[in-house]
Amino acid sequence: MFAYRLKLFSLFGFQVWVDASWLLIATLIAWTLAVAVFPAVVQGLDAVTYWWMAIAGTIGLLFSIVFHETAHSLVARRYGIEIRGITLFVFGGVAEMPGEPGSARAEFLMALAGPVSSLALSAALLASSTAIEAVGGPRTITGVVGYLGGLNLILGLFNLVPAFPLDGGRMLRAALWAWWQDVARATRVAAAAGNGFGLLLIALGVFEVLRGDFIGGMWQFLIGMFLRAAASAGYRQTMAQRLLADVSVAQVMTPDPIAVPPDVSVESFVEEYLYRFHHREFPVARGGVPLGRIGTRQVAALDRDLWAGTAVSAVALGCTPEDIIAPDAGALQAFSQMAGSGRAHLFVVSGGRLVGIVSQHDLMGLLSVRLELAGERGSGPKRRPLSGMRAPV
Ligand SMILES: [Zn+2]
């Protein structure tokens, strides 16, 4: 989702980014405004004027989303939750938080701030539009300002729908969380509501298209698809954060890993390590001190005739801080370190010595076992939470 993004500006100390996907959506929005919305709202203008209004409307839409996300971020900051920045992507914005809100109250107020700010902005814009019209201002201006007022009204109301991960769904989750004292169960119910609302929008979208409203139906369909995907991704992410919050690297790592001495030949490395243990990469270490890493790729890049006469140290890659993690670091930190560097495993180093290896495979395995124990795929009617799933209030 955040593969490519542009830095737009900074607001209250938050960086605002725009994801490449937003540019595509913005084009689609501008087109919708120019050919369908503004010609219906303000009649009798020429096509070029509608396009200028559409561009102004699209920029206004961008600012409306930033306004909404900034409101979330300001409340988050009040509760001591660090916000790295705001990224505008497909259907709105995302305030990037490295962690989750620590309490149901913080989450409820953080979620509420968005729709409240949108509704307040909507009231201000609609009042301005009426005032400009009253003094006989240009119809192009009243058209765009009035449209943005209506848009913020929809943004505020739509986000209040109790369907996770919409703000209303987050508020629902926070309320259930406070009531049940079980954040996993609360998230599951709120995400199910998000999935259901997504399905409803898809069905309505198909119905609208069949009735002949292609543009309106297409938007409902797309938002429904997006909401369903976001509901399950948000659920998985929350569960991963909850289920792995109390797990340290030491608990998931493979201790005392097989390490290759730096002075063995590449030939013996292939015979005695690669063929025997079938790992794709090994740490290179002398006396327990990690020196680098070597795998099938480095061997394949070396001419077969040179295998016997080349030492492993000559072709091994060096160890960078990205390859190393401490045993007392959290499993979630290992996850994000791997995601950031693209590594499939990390060397666990304590006091300068290699004590283990932690792989993405180990982490995913642990996560799926914990998910099953938490009742994610369980069929029993009684879903008891694990003690580790309790929210740190
Ligand atoms: Zn929001």
Short mmCIF file of C-alpha atoms and ligand atoms in Angstrom, two decimals:
data_model
loop_
_atom_site.label_atom_id
_atom_site.label_comp_id
_atom_site.label_asym_id
_atom_site.label_seq_id
_atom_site.Cartn_x
_atom_site.Cartn_y
_atom_site.Cartn_z
CA MET A 1 0.00 0.00 0.00
CA PHE A 2 2.86 2.38 0.75
CA ALA A 3 5.09 1.27 -2.09
CA TYR A 4 5.49 4.69 -3.64
CA ARG A 5 4.53 8.01 -2.15
CA LEU A 6 5.23 11.70 -2.50
CA LYS A 7 5.79 14.16 0.33
CA LEU A 8 3.22 16.95 0.09
CA PHE A 9 3.62 19.24 3.08
CA SER A 10 3.85 19.37 6.83
CA LEU A 11 0.97 20.33 9.15
CA PHE A 12 1.23 20.74 12.95
CA GLY A 13 4.48 18.80 12.67
CA PHE A 14 2.87 15.84 10.85
CA GLN A 15 4.26 14.95 7.45
CA VAL A 16 1.56 14.58 4.82
CA TRP A 17 2.29 12.06 2.07
CA VAL A 18 0.30 11.08 -0.97
CA ASP A 19 0.40 7.47 -2.13
CA ALA A 20 0.77 6.86 -5.86
CA SER A 21 -2.62 5.10 -5.81
CA TRP A 22 -4.23 8.36 -4.71
CA LEU A 23 -3.16 10.10 -7.92
CA LEU A 24 -5.12 7.51 -9.92
CA ILE A 25 -8.16 7.86 -7.68
CA ALA A 26 -7.85 11.68 -7.79
CA THR A 27 -8.01 11.53 -11.61
CA LEU A 28 -11.10 9.35 -11.41
CA ILE A 29 -12.68 11.75 -8.90
CA ALA A 30 -11.90 14.80 -11.07
CA TRP A 31 -13.44 13.06 -14.07
CA THR A 32 -16.58 12.17 -12.06
CA LEU A 33 -16.89 15.79 -10.91
CA ALA A 34 -16.31 17.29 -14.37
CA VAL A 35 -18.69 15.08 -16.33
CA ALA A 36 -21.39 14.19 -13.80
CA VAL A 37 -21.46 16.14 -10.54
CA PHE A 38 -20.87 19.80 -11.45
CA PRO A 39 -22.93 19.78 -14.68
CA ALA A 40 -25.87 18.56 -12.56
CA VAL A 41 -25.32 21.02 -9.69
CA VAL A 42 -24.54 24.18 -11.69
CA GLN A 43 -26.19 24.05 -15.12
CA GLY A 44 -25.30 25.88 -18.31
CA LEU A 45 -21.50 26.24 -18.04
CA ASP A 46 -18.97 25.06 -20.64
CA ALA A 47 -16.88 21.90 -20.33
CA VAL A 48 -13.59 23.73 -19.59
CA THR A 49 -15.18 25.55 -16.63
CA TYR A 50 -16.49 22.23 -15.27
CA TRP A 51 -12.96 20.82 -15.46
CA TRP A 52 -11.51 23.80 -13.52
CA MET A 53 -14.23 23.35 -10.91
CA ALA A 54 -13.43 19.62 -10.83
CA ILE A 55 -9.73 20.28 -10.20
CA ALA A 56 -10.57 22.76 -7.40
CA GLY A 57 -13.04 20.23 -5.98
CA THR A 58 -10.45 17.43 -6.04
CA ILE A 59 -7.85 19.58 -4.25
CA GLY A 60 -10.56 20.55 -1.75
CA LEU A 61 -11.30 16.85 -1.25
CA LEU A 62 -7.62 16.22 -0.51
CA PHE A 63 -7.62 18.99 2.10
CA SER A 64 -10.86 17.67 3.61
CA ILE A 65 -9.24 14.27 4.16
CA VAL A 66 -6.08 15.86 5.60
CA PHE A 67 -8.30 17.94 7.95
CA HIS A 68 -10.07 14.77 9.12
CA GLU A 69 -6.84 12.82 9.64
CA THR A 70 -5.17 15.74 11.42
CA ALA A 71 -8.05 15.77 13.93
CA HIS A 72 -7.37 12.06 14.64
CA SER A 73 -3.65 12.75 14.95
CA LEU A 74 -4.02 15.69 17.33
CA VAL A 75 -6.14 13.60 19.72
CA ALA A 76 -3.69 10.69 19.38
CA ARG A 77 -0.84 13.02 20.30
CA ARG A 78 -2.79 14.16 23.38
CA TYR A 79 -2.86 10.52 24.49
CA GLY A 80 0.87 10.20 23.91
CA ILE A 81 0.56 8.08 20.76
CA GLU A 82 3.26 9.03 18.32
CA ILE A 83 2.07 9.74 14.76
CA ARG A 84 4.74 9.41 12.11
CA GLY A 85 2.75 11.08 9.38
CA ILE A 86 -0.43 11.07 7.36
CA THR A 87 -0.58 9.25 4.04
CA LEU A 88 -3.43 9.77 1.59
CA PHE A 89 -4.13 6.57 -0.26
CA VAL A 90 -6.91 4.95 -2.25
CA PHE A 91 -10.08 5.99 -0.40
CA GLY A 92 -8.90 8.42 2.18
CA GLY A 93 -6.11 8.96 4.58
CA VAL A 94 -4.26 6.96 7.14
CA ALA A 95 -2.58 8.42 10.18
CA GLU A 96 0.45 6.22 10.68
CA MET A 97 0.85 4.98 14.21
CA PRO A 98 3.58 2.54 15.15
CA GLY A 99 1.40 1.21 17.99
CA GLU A 100 -2.25 0.84 18.85
CA PRO A 101 -4.17 3.03 21.28
CA GLY A 102 -3.46 1.78 24.78
CA SER A 103 -6.98 2.09 26.13
CA ALA A 104 -10.57 1.86 24.95
CA ARG A 105 -11.16 5.48 25.97
CA ALA A 106 -8.18 6.74 23.91
CA GLU A 107 -9.32 4.76 20.88
CA PHE A 108 -12.92 5.98 21.19
CA LEU A 109 -11.95 9.66 21.40
CA MET A 110 -9.32 9.34 18.66
CA ALA A 111 -11.89 7.78 16.31
CA LEU A 112 -14.61 10.30 17.24
CA ALA A 113 -12.38 13.31 16.43
CA GLY A 114 -12.40 12.53 12.68
CA PRO A 115 -16.16 12.56 11.98
CA VAL A 116 -16.72 15.49 14.38
CA SER A 117 -14.10 17.58 12.55
CA SER A 118 -15.61 16.67 9.15
CA LEU A 119 -19.13 17.59 10.27
CA ALA A 120 -17.88 20.92 11.68
CA LEU A 121 -16.02 21.68 8.43
CA SER A 122 -19.15 20.74 6.47
CA ALA A 123 -21.28 23.20 8.47
CA ALA A 124 -18.72 25.98 7.90
CA LEU A 125 -18.52 25.31 4.14
CA LEU A 126 -22.29 25.06 3.64
CA ALA A 127 -22.76 28.33 5.56
CA SER A 128 -20.06 30.00 3.41
CA SER A 129 -21.67 28.75 0.21
CA THR A 130 -25.04 30.16 1.29
CA ALA A 131 -23.42 33.47 2.28
CA ILE A 132 -21.56 33.79 -1.06
CA GLU A 133 -24.78 33.04 -2.91
CA ALA A 134 -26.65 35.66 -0.84
CA VAL A 135 -24.21 38.41 -1.88
CA GLY A 136 -24.45 37.29 -5.53
CA GLY A 137 -21.02 35.62 -5.76
CA PRO A 138 -20.05 33.54 -8.82
CA ARG A 139 -21.91 30.26 -9.30
CA THR A 140 -18.62 28.43 -9.92
CA ILE A 141 -17.43 29.29 -6.39
CA THR A 142 -20.74 28.52 -4.66
CA GLY A 143 -20.87 25.26 -6.65
CA VAL A 144 -17.42 24.08 -5.50
CA VAL A 145 -17.78 25.30 -1.87
CA GLY A 146 -21.27 23.80 -1.64
CA TYR A 147 -20.01 20.51 -3.08
CA LEU A 148 -17.17 20.39 -0.52
CA GLY A 149 -19.69 21.12 2.25
CA GLY A 150 -21.81 18.17 1.12
CA LEU A 151 -18.72 16.01 0.70
CA ASN A 152 -17.56 16.65 4.28
CA LEU A 153 -21.08 15.90 5.50
CA ILE A 154 -20.92 12.51 3.73
CA LEU A 155 -17.34 11.95 4.96
CA GLY A 156 -18.45 12.61 8.55
CA LEU A 157 -21.63 10.49 8.36
CA PHE A 158 -20.05 7.63 6.38
CA ASN A 159 -17.21 7.36 8.88
CA LEU A 160 -19.72 7.09 11.72
CA VAL A 161 -21.08 3.79 10.33
CA PRO A 162 -20.11 1.18 12.95
CA ALA A 163 -18.05 -0.89 10.50
CA PHE A 164 -14.37 -1.48 11.32
CA PRO A 165 -11.95 0.00 10.19
CA LEU A 166 -14.17 3.05 9.65
CA ASP A 167 -14.10 5.47 12.60
CA GLY A 168 -17.57 4.32 13.73
CA GLY A 169 -16.26 0.73 13.70
CA ARG A 170 -13.30 1.79 15.83
CA MET A 171 -15.72 3.47 18.24
CA LEU A 172 -17.80 0.28 18.32
CA ARG A 173 -14.67 -1.76 18.99
CA ALA A 174 -13.62 0.61 21.79
CA ALA A 175 -17.09 0.41 23.38
CA LEU A 176 -17.16 -3.41 23.19
CA TRP A 177 -13.56 -3.53 24.42
CA ALA A 178 -14.48 -1.45 27.50
CA TRP A 179 -17.56 -3.60 28.07
CA TRP A 180 -16.07 -7.08 27.56
CA GLN A 181 -12.48 -6.27 28.56
CA ASP A 182 -11.46 -8.46 25.61
CA VAL A 183 -9.97 -6.53 22.69
CA ALA A 184 -9.69 -9.59 20.43
CA ARG A 185 -13.40 -10.39 20.69
CA ALA A 186 -14.29 -6.71 20.26
CA THR A 187 -12.10 -6.48 17.13
CA ARG A 188 -13.63 -9.66 15.71
CA VAL A 189 -17.17 -8.33 16.04
CA ALA A 190 -16.30 -4.85 14.71
CA ALA A 191 -14.43 -6.38 11.74
CA ALA A 192 -17.39 -8.68 11.00
CA ALA A 193 -19.57 -5.56 10.89
CA GLY A 194 -17.05 -3.97 8.47
CA ASN A 195 -17.15 -7.03 6.26
CA GLY A 196 -20.95 -7.05 6.28
CA PHE A 197 -21.19 -3.34 5.45
CA GLY A 198 -18.67 -3.86 2.62
CA LEU A 199 -20.85 -6.64 1.17
CA LEU A 200 -23.91 -4.41 1.43
CA LEU A 201 -22.14 -1.63 -0.50
CA ILE A 202 -21.02 -4.08 -3.20
CA ALA A 203 -24.59 -5.38 -3.58
CA LEU A 204 -25.98 -1.82 -3.71
CA GLY A 205 -23.29 -0.87 -6.26
CA VAL A 206 -24.25 -3.77 -8.55
CA PHE A 207 -27.91 -2.83 -8.15
CA GLU A 208 -27.19 0.83 -9.06
CA VAL A 209 -25.20 -0.20 -12.15
CA LEU A 210 -28.06 -2.48 -13.27
CA ARG A 211 -30.46 0.42 -12.73
CA GLY A 212 -28.31 2.52 -15.07
CA ASP A 213 -26.31 4.68 -12.65
CA PHE A 214 -22.88 3.46 -13.67
CA ILE A 215 -20.74 6.09 -11.90
CA GLY A 216 -22.55 6.01 -8.54
CA GLY A 217 -22.69 2.20 -8.61
CA MET A 218 -19.01 1.90 -9.51
CA TRP A 219 -17.99 4.03 -6.51
CA GLN A 220 -20.18 2.03 -4.12
CA PHE A 221 -18.75 -1.20 -5.49
CA LEU A 222 -15.13 -0.01 -5.15
CA ILE A 223 -15.63 1.38 -1.63
CA GLY A 224 -17.33 -1.90 -0.62
CA MET A 225 -14.40 -3.94 -1.97
CA PHE A 226 -11.91 -1.68 -0.24
CA LEU A 227 -13.78 -1.81 3.06
CA ARG A 228 -13.90 -5.60 3.09
CA ALA A 229 -10.17 -5.87 2.39
CA ALA A 230 -9.39 -3.21 5.01
CA ALA A 231 -11.59 -4.94 7.61
CA SER A 232 -9.75 -8.24 7.32
CA ALA A 233 -6.31 -6.61 7.06
CA GLY A 234 -7.06 -4.42 10.08
CA TYR A 235 -8.28 -7.46 12.00
CA ARG A 236 -5.18 -9.52 11.17
CA GLN A 237 -2.87 -6.64 12.03
CA THR A 238 -4.58 -6.03 15.35
CA MET A 239 -4.51 -9.74 16.17
CA ALA A 240 -0.82 -10.01 15.24
CA GLN A 241 -0.04 -7.03 17.45
CA ARG A 242 -2.04 -8.46 20.34
CA LEU A 243 -0.95 -12.05 19.97
CA LEU A 244 2.75 -11.32 19.56
CA ALA A 245 2.96 -8.37 21.95
CA ASP A 246 4.35 -10.46 24.81
CA VAL A 247 6.63 -12.68 22.69
CA SER A 248 10.38 -12.05 22.66
CA VAL A 249 12.82 -13.06 19.94
CA ALA A 250 14.47 -15.50 22.39
CA GLN A 251 11.18 -17.44 22.63
CA VAL A 252 10.82 -18.00 18.87
CA MET A 253 14.44 -18.23 17.70
CA THR A 254 16.27 -21.44 16.84
CA PRO A 255 19.06 -21.47 19.42
CA ASP A 256 22.69 -22.46 18.70
CA PRO A 257 22.43 -22.21 14.93
CA ILE A 258 24.80 -24.00 12.59
CA ALA A 259 27.47 -21.50 11.61
CA VAL A 260 30.11 -21.85 8.89
CA PRO A 261 33.75 -21.12 9.83
CA PRO A 262 35.14 -18.43 7.49
CA ASP A 263 38.17 -20.45 6.32
CA VAL A 264 36.41 -23.58 4.96
CA SER A 265 36.30 -23.82 1.16
CA VAL A 266 33.15 -23.13 -0.80
CA GLU A 267 33.29 -26.77 -1.94
CA SER A 268 33.13 -28.09 1.64
CA PHE A 269 30.45 -25.54 2.46
CA VAL A 270 28.27 -26.99 -0.32
CA GLU A 271 28.99 -30.62 0.67
CA GLU A 272 28.87 -30.32 4.44
CA TYR A 273 26.35 -27.53 5.00
CA LEU A 274 24.08 -26.82 2.02
CA TYR A 275 23.51 -30.50 1.02
CA ARG A 276 23.22 -31.62 4.62
CA PHE A 277 20.98 -29.03 6.25
CA HIS A 278 19.07 -27.61 3.25
CA HIS A 279 19.03 -24.04 4.61
CA ARG A 280 19.33 -21.40 1.94
CA GLU A 281 21.60 -19.20 4.01
CA PHE A 282 24.01 -19.72 6.91
CA PRO A 283 25.76 -17.37 9.28
CA VAL A 284 29.54 -17.23 8.98
CA ALA A 285 31.12 -17.14 12.45
CA ARG A 286 34.42 -17.80 14.19
CA GLY A 287 34.30 -18.81 17.85
CA GLY A 288 30.64 -17.74 18.08
CA VAL A 289 31.35 -14.24 16.79
CA PRO A 290 29.23 -13.51 13.70
CA LEU A 291 31.24 -12.28 10.69
CA GLY A 292 28.75 -12.45 7.81
CA ARG A 293 26.34 -14.64 5.89
CA ILE A 294 26.59 -16.98 2.92
CA GLY A 295 23.93 -18.78 0.92
CA THR A 296 23.09 -20.50 -2.35
CA ARG A 297 23.16 -17.20 -4.23
CA GLN A 298 26.80 -16.40 -3.46
CA VAL A 299 27.82 -19.96 -4.31
CA ALA A 300 25.90 -19.96 -7.60
CA ALA A 301 27.62 -16.71 -8.60
CA LEU A 302 31.05 -18.35 -8.27
CA ASP A 303 32.54 -20.44 -11.11
CA ARG A 304 32.30 -24.19 -10.27
CA ASP A 305 36.08 -24.69 -10.87
CA LEU A 306 36.90 -22.14 -8.17
CA TRP A 307 34.85 -23.78 -5.39
CA ALA A 308 37.70 -25.90 -4.01
CA GLY A 309 40.22 -23.05 -3.92
CA THR A 310 38.01 -20.26 -2.54
CA ALA A 311 37.39 -19.69 1.16
CA VAL A 312 33.84 -18.95 2.33
CA SER A 313 35.08 -15.62 3.75
CA ALA A 314 35.97 -14.46 0.22
CA VAL A 315 32.38 -14.67 -1.06
CA ALA A 316 30.34 -14.19 2.13
CA LEU A 317 28.35 -11.00 2.63
CA GLY A 318 29.09 -8.81 5.63
CA CYS A 319 26.82 -8.50 8.65
CA THR A 320 24.94 -5.20 8.77
CA PRO A 321 22.87 -3.94 11.74
CA GLU A 322 19.80 -4.91 9.65
CA ASP A 323 20.81 -8.60 9.93
CA ILE A 324 21.08 -8.56 13.70
CA ILE A 325 18.56 -8.46 16.54
CA ALA A 326 18.89 -8.86 20.32
CA PRO A 327 17.26 -11.87 22.05
CA ASP A 328 15.20 -9.64 24.35
CA ALA A 329 13.74 -7.63 21.43
CA GLY A 330 10.05 -8.19 20.70
CA ALA A 331 8.82 -10.58 18.00
CA LEU A 332 6.92 -7.64 16.48
CA GLN A 333 10.17 -5.71 16.16
CA ALA A 334 11.71 -8.70 14.35
CA PHE A 335 8.70 -8.71 12.02
CA SER A 336 9.04 -5.04 11.13
CA GLN A 337 12.83 -5.28 10.80
CA MET A 338 12.39 -8.12 8.28
CA ALA A 339 9.66 -6.25 6.45
CA GLY A 340 11.88 -3.17 6.22
CA SER A 341 15.00 -4.95 4.94
CA GLY A 342 13.36 -7.77 2.98
CA ARG A 343 15.35 -10.42 4.93
CA ALA A 344 13.77 -13.82 5.57
CA HIS A 345 15.68 -14.25 8.85
CA LEU A 346 17.77 -12.37 11.39
CA PHE A 347 20.80 -13.38 13.44
CA VAL A 348 20.17 -13.16 17.16
CA VAL A 349 23.28 -11.70 18.79
CA SER A 350 23.90 -11.22 22.49
CA GLY A 351 27.14 -9.81 23.92
CA GLY A 352 28.76 -9.96 20.47
CA ARG A 353 28.03 -13.69 20.13
CA LEU A 354 25.61 -15.47 17.81
CA VAL A 355 22.99 -17.17 20.00
CA GLY A 356 20.25 -17.99 17.51
CA ILE A 357 18.41 -17.37 14.27
CA VAL A 358 14.86 -16.10 13.96
CA SER A 359 13.05 -16.57 10.66
CA GLN A 360 9.89 -15.13 9.16
CA HIS A 361 8.71 -18.74 8.86
CA ASP A 362 9.02 -19.22 12.66
CA LEU A 363 7.12 -16.00 13.36
CA MET A 364 4.31 -16.81 10.92
CA GLY A 365 4.07 -20.32 12.36
CA LEU A 366 3.75 -19.00 15.90
CA LEU A 367 1.19 -16.42 14.80
CA SER A 368 -1.02 -18.99 13.08
CA VAL A 369 -0.89 -21.33 16.10
CA ARG A 370 -1.83 -18.47 18.41
CA LEU A 371 -4.63 -17.39 16.05
CA GLU A 372 -6.07 -20.90 16.11
CA LEU A 373 -5.86 -21.04 19.89
CA ALA A 374 -7.59 -17.66 20.06
CA GLY A 375 -10.53 -19.12 18.16
CA GLU A 376 -9.89 -17.50 14.80
CA ARG A 377 -10.59 -20.73 12.95
CA GLY A 378 -11.94 -22.62 15.94
CA SER A 379 -15.46 -24.03 15.69
CA GLY A 380 -16.28 -24.29 19.37
CA PRO A 381 -19.02 -22.00 20.61
CA LYS A 382 -16.96 -21.00 23.62
CA ARG A 383 -14.16 -18.67 22.66
CA ARG A 384 -12.00 -17.99 25.66
CA PRO A 385 -9.32 -15.34 25.27
CA LEU A 386 -5.69 -16.13 26.02
CA SER A 387 -4.21 -14.17 28.86
CA GLY A 388 -1.71 -12.71 26.39
CA MET A 389 -4.53 -11.21 24.35
CA ARG A 390 -5.72 -8.95 27.12
CA ALA A 391 -5.20 -5.34 26.32
CA PRO A 392 -2.46 -3.57 28.23
CA VAL A 393 -4.67 -0.88 29.79
ZN ZN B 1 -11.33 8.89 10.30
#
